[in-house]
Amino acid sequence: MTTSLTATDRAHLARCVDLAREALEDGDEPFGSLLVGADGTELFADRNRVSGGDATQHPEFAIARWAAMHLSPQERARATVYTSGEHCPMCAAAHAWVGLGRIVYASSSAQLSSWLAQWGLPAGPVAPLPIQTIAPGIEVAGPDDELSAQVRALQARARGIDSAQSR
Ligand SMILES: [Zn+2]
């Protein structure tokens, strides 16, 4: 099921984009994610940390592990994961295995793939499959037009592309 974004969703996504920017400025890839409980409280936040050499250090994977350690199955099912970029297959699988709830993303994997193609860059080593291909039971929402444009600019910056000229 795909649902539309609310104003609250956009506020959480804006924070994910801020975390993505922080990651980029620290030498990591520009991705940031949040775990928000059923009452709207931010429970955990992280951003990409691959610059140390471990390419599996994605924030969505960190969220799945944190949730498995700290939340009951009921709390996990009612929690929402917000993320600047749609989960990769690894993270979508981790999300589903630990029983987390809805996912809201600012930009989709299909968008990232099309940006890389536009910039003449190779695709990554993992197929950019949609979350619901990996985890059909997960409710998802996204992308958001305005926030995905911000993510595109960060992804361009990460690759030394002038995003204004590459449109
Ligand atoms: Zn991932």
mmCIF file of C-alpha atoms and ligand atoms in Angstrom:
data_model
loop_
_atom_site.group_PDB
_atom_site.id
_atom_site.type_symbol
_atom_site.label_atom_id
_atom_site.label_comp_id
_atom_site.label_asym_id
_atom_site.label_seq_id
_atom_site.Cartn_x
_atom_site.Cartn_y
_atom_site.Cartn_z
ATOM 1 C CA MET A 1 0.000 0.000 0.000
ATOM 2 C CA THR A 2 1.253 3.492 -0.859
ATOM 3 C CA THR A 3 -0.111 6.451 1.103
ATOM 4 C CA SER A 4 0.334 10.209 0.786
ATOM 5 C CA LEU A 5 2.557 12.419 2.933
ATOM 6 C CA THR A 6 1.247 14.608 5.750
ATOM 7 C CA ALA A 7 2.764 17.881 7.028
ATOM 8 C CA THR A 8 4.160 15.922 9.998
ATOM 9 C CA ASP A 9 5.769 13.442 7.597
ATOM 10 C CA ARG A 10 7.414 16.316 5.701
ATOM 11 C CA ALA A 11 8.814 17.795 8.929
ATOM 12 C CA HIS A 12 10.441 14.463 9.827
ATOM 13 C CA LEU A 13 11.750 14.105 6.269
ATOM 14 C CA ALA A 14 13.280 17.577 6.401
ATOM 15 C CA ARG A 15 15.286 16.415 9.421
ATOM 16 C CA CYS A 16 16.404 13.328 7.451
ATOM 17 C CA VAL A 17 17.683 15.608 4.690
ATOM 18 C CA ASP A 18 19.570 17.622 7.344
ATOM 19 C CA LEU A 19 21.152 14.373 8.597
ATOM 20 C CA ALA A 20 22.065 13.481 4.994
ATOM 21 C CA ARG A 21 23.768 16.868 4.629
ATOM 22 C CA GLU A 22 25.630 16.282 7.903
ATOM 23 C CA ALA A 23 26.823 12.893 6.595
ATOM 24 C CA LEU A 24 28.069 14.449 3.370
ATOM 25 C CA GLU A 25 29.900 17.185 5.236
ATOM 26 C CA ASP A 26 31.571 14.494 7.348
ATOM 27 C CA GLY A 27 32.801 12.517 4.303
ATOM 28 C CA ASP A 28 30.009 9.933 4.246
ATOM 29 C CA GLU A 29 27.266 9.451 1.655
ATOM 30 C CA PRO A 30 24.272 11.801 1.927
ATOM 31 C CA PHE A 31 21.607 9.628 3.532
ATOM 32 C CA GLY A 32 19.837 10.226 6.854
ATOM 33 C CA SER A 33 17.002 8.412 8.651
ATOM 34 C CA LEU A 34 14.776 8.639 11.725
ATOM 35 C CA LEU A 35 12.739 6.201 13.793
ATOM 36 C CA VAL A 36 9.550 7.767 15.143
ATOM 37 C CA GLY A 37 7.270 6.072 17.657
ATOM 38 C CA ALA A 38 3.481 5.788 17.478
ATOM 39 C CA ASP A 39 3.114 8.943 19.614
ATOM 40 C CA GLY A 40 5.284 10.987 17.242
ATOM 41 C CA THR A 41 8.410 10.924 19.438
ATOM 42 C CA GLU A 42 11.767 10.617 17.710
ATOM 43 C CA LEU A 43 13.297 7.413 19.127
ATOM 44 C CA PHE A 44 16.535 7.104 17.166
ATOM 45 C CA ALA A 45 18.303 8.946 14.360
ATOM 46 C CA ASP A 46 21.319 8.063 12.283
ATOM 47 C CA ARG A 47 22.991 8.827 9.006
ATOM 48 C CA ASN A 48 25.212 7.022 6.561
ATOM 49 C CA ARG A 49 28.638 6.049 7.961
ATOM 50 C CA VAL A 50 30.397 4.226 5.098
ATOM 51 C CA SER A 51 33.549 6.351 5.001
ATOM 52 C CA GLY A 52 35.244 3.970 7.461
ATOM 53 C CA GLY A 53 35.222 1.288 4.752
ATOM 54 C CA ASP A 54 32.094 -0.708 5.716
ATOM 55 C CA ALA A 55 29.591 -0.139 2.910
ATOM 56 C CA THR A 56 26.783 -1.712 4.964
ATOM 57 C CA GLN A 57 26.739 1.174 7.477
ATOM 58 C CA HIS A 58 23.366 2.504 6.287
ATOM 59 C CA PRO A 59 21.155 4.393 8.757
ATOM 60 C CA GLU A 60 18.088 2.277 7.972
ATOM 61 C CA PHE A 61 20.023 -0.865 8.923
ATOM 62 C CA ALA A 62 21.178 0.824 12.160
ATOM 63 C CA ILE A 63 17.532 1.674 12.905
ATOM 64 C CA ALA A 64 16.426 -1.942 12.403
ATOM 65 C CA ARG A 65 19.101 -3.180 14.811
ATOM 66 C CA TRP A 66 18.318 -0.467 17.364
ATOM 67 C CA ALA A 67 14.604 -1.286 17.185
ATOM 68 C CA ALA A 68 15.249 -5.014 17.658
ATOM 69 C CA MET A 69 17.303 -4.259 20.795
ATOM 70 C CA HIS A 70 15.077 -1.594 22.361
ATOM 71 C CA LEU A 71 11.451 -1.966 21.251
ATOM 72 C CA SER A 72 8.791 -4.622 21.744
ATOM 73 C CA PRO A 73 7.322 -6.215 18.613
ATOM 74 C CA GLN A 74 4.178 -4.100 19.138
ATOM 75 C CA GLU A 75 6.180 -0.869 19.414
ATOM 76 C CA ARG A 76 8.149 -1.748 16.272
ATOM 77 C CA ALA A 77 4.998 -2.422 14.256
ATOM 78 C CA ARG A 78 3.559 0.974 15.214
ATOM 79 C CA ALA A 79 6.795 2.923 14.577
ATOM 80 C CA THR A 80 7.536 4.788 11.343
ATOM 81 C CA VAL A 81 10.918 5.040 9.634
ATOM 82 C CA TYR A 82 11.611 8.288 7.802
ATOM 83 C CA THR A 83 14.504 8.415 5.387
ATOM 84 C CA SER A 84 16.050 10.805 2.885
ATOM 85 C CA GLY A 85 16.408 8.008 0.311
ATOM 86 C CA GLU A 86 14.291 4.874 -0.093
ATOM 87 C CA HIS A 87 15.682 1.780 1.639
ATOM 88 C CA CYS A 88 18.055 -0.399 -0.388
ATOM 89 C CA PRO A 89 17.162 -4.125 -0.535
ATOM 90 C CA MET A 90 19.473 -4.882 2.436
ATOM 91 C CA CYS A 91 17.763 -2.305 4.625
ATOM 92 C CA ALA A 92 14.248 -3.111 3.405
ATOM 93 C CA ALA A 93 14.880 -6.741 4.366
ATOM 94 C CA ALA A 94 16.244 -5.764 7.805
ATOM 95 C CA HIS A 95 13.215 -3.486 8.347
ATOM 96 C CA ALA A 96 10.820 -6.318 7.523
ATOM 97 C CA TRP A 97 12.700 -8.975 9.522
ATOM 98 C CA VAL A 98 12.496 -6.922 12.728
ATOM 99 C CA GLY A 99 8.820 -6.095 12.123
ATOM 100 C CA LEU A 100 8.979 -2.314 11.779
ATOM 101 C CA GLY A 101 5.996 -0.368 10.431
ATOM 102 C CA ARG A 102 5.468 2.326 7.807
ATOM 103 C CA ILE A 103 8.323 3.799 5.741
ATOM 104 C CA VAL A 104 8.268 7.375 4.412
ATOM 105 C CA TYR A 105 11.021 8.462 2.025
ATOM 106 C CA ALA A 106 11.926 11.851 0.543
ATOM 107 C CA SER A 107 13.400 10.382 -2.641
ATOM 108 C CA SER A 108 12.960 6.979 -4.264
ATOM 109 C CA SER A 109 15.535 4.431 -5.408
ATOM 110 C CA ALA A 110 14.174 4.895 -8.944
ATOM 111 C CA GLN A 111 14.969 8.617 -8.710
ATOM 112 C CA LEU A 112 18.527 7.939 -7.526
ATOM 113 C CA SER A 113 19.024 5.489 -10.395
ATOM 114 C CA SER A 114 17.787 8.036 -12.929
ATOM 115 C CA TRP A 115 20.033 10.769 -11.483
ATOM 116 C CA LEU A 116 23.098 8.508 -11.727
ATOM 117 C CA ALA A 117 22.178 7.693 -15.332
ATOM 118 C CA GLN A 118 21.718 11.405 -16.158
ATOM 119 C CA TRP A 119 25.141 12.135 -14.683
ATOM 120 C CA GLY A 120 26.734 9.321 -16.696
ATOM 121 C CA LEU A 121 27.653 7.406 -13.540
ATOM 122 C CA PRO A 122 27.452 3.632 -13.050
ATOM 123 C CA ALA A 123 24.704 2.064 -10.955
ATOM 124 C CA GLY A 124 25.630 0.661 -7.537
ATOM 125 C CA PRO A 125 26.384 -3.029 -6.898
ATOM 126 C CA VAL A 126 22.872 -3.776 -5.546
ATOM 127 C CA ALA A 127 19.724 -3.640 -7.712
ATOM 128 C CA PRO A 128 17.624 -0.561 -6.841
ATOM 129 C CA LEU A 129 14.473 -2.574 -6.160
ATOM 130 C CA PRO A 130 11.491 -0.805 -4.563
ATOM 131 C CA ILE A 131 10.880 -1.548 -0.864
ATOM 132 C CA GLN A 132 7.626 -3.321 -1.670
ATOM 133 C CA THR A 133 9.378 -5.766 -3.992
ATOM 134 C CA ILE A 134 11.506 -6.855 -1.022
ATOM 135 C CA ALA A 135 8.905 -6.411 1.746
ATOM 136 C CA PRO A 136 5.381 -6.495 0.231
ATOM 137 C CA GLY A 137 3.620 -5.988 3.564
ATOM 138 C CA ILE A 138 5.192 -2.630 4.377
ATOM 139 C CA GLU A 139 3.142 0.555 3.942
ATOM 140 C CA VAL A 140 5.239 3.194 2.146
ATOM 141 C CA ALA A 141 4.895 6.873 1.213
ATOM 142 C CA GLY A 142 7.057 9.043 -0.995
ATOM 143 C CA PRO A 143 8.770 10.589 -2.786
ATOM 144 C CA ASP A 144 8.216 14.289 -2.009
ATOM 145 C CA ASP A 145 8.848 16.707 -4.913
ATOM 146 C CA GLU A 146 10.521 19.496 -2.960
ATOM 147 C CA LEU A 147 12.582 17.347 -0.594
ATOM 148 C CA SER A 148 13.680 14.967 -3.351
ATOM 149 C CA ALA A 149 15.081 17.991 -5.216
ATOM 150 C CA GLN A 150 17.162 18.767 -2.112
ATOM 151 C CA VAL A 151 18.333 15.156 -1.957
ATOM 152 C CA ARG A 152 19.250 15.306 -5.643
ATOM 153 C CA ALA A 153 21.419 18.358 -4.965
ATOM 154 C CA LEU A 154 23.193 16.530 -2.097
ATOM 155 C CA GLN A 155 23.733 13.422 -4.233
ATOM 156 C CA ALA A 156 25.173 15.622 -6.981
ATOM 157 C CA ARG A 157 27.486 17.359 -4.511
ATOM 158 C CA ALA A 158 28.643 13.972 -3.197
ATOM 159 C CA ARG A 159 29.801 13.116 -6.711
ATOM 160 C CA GLY A 160 31.273 16.474 -7.633
ATOM 161 C CA ILE A 161 28.443 17.213 -10.075
ATOM 162 C CA ASP A 162 27.097 20.743 -10.485
ATOM 163 C CA SER A 163 23.403 19.893 -10.014
ATOM 164 C CA ALA A 164 22.179 23.214 -11.423
ATOM 165 C CA GLN A 165 23.918 22.488 -14.725
ATOM 166 C CA SER A 166 22.983 18.826 -14.869
ATOM 167 C CA ARG A 167 19.212 19.201 -14.979
HETATM 168 ZN ZN ZN B 1 20.558 0.373 2.789
#
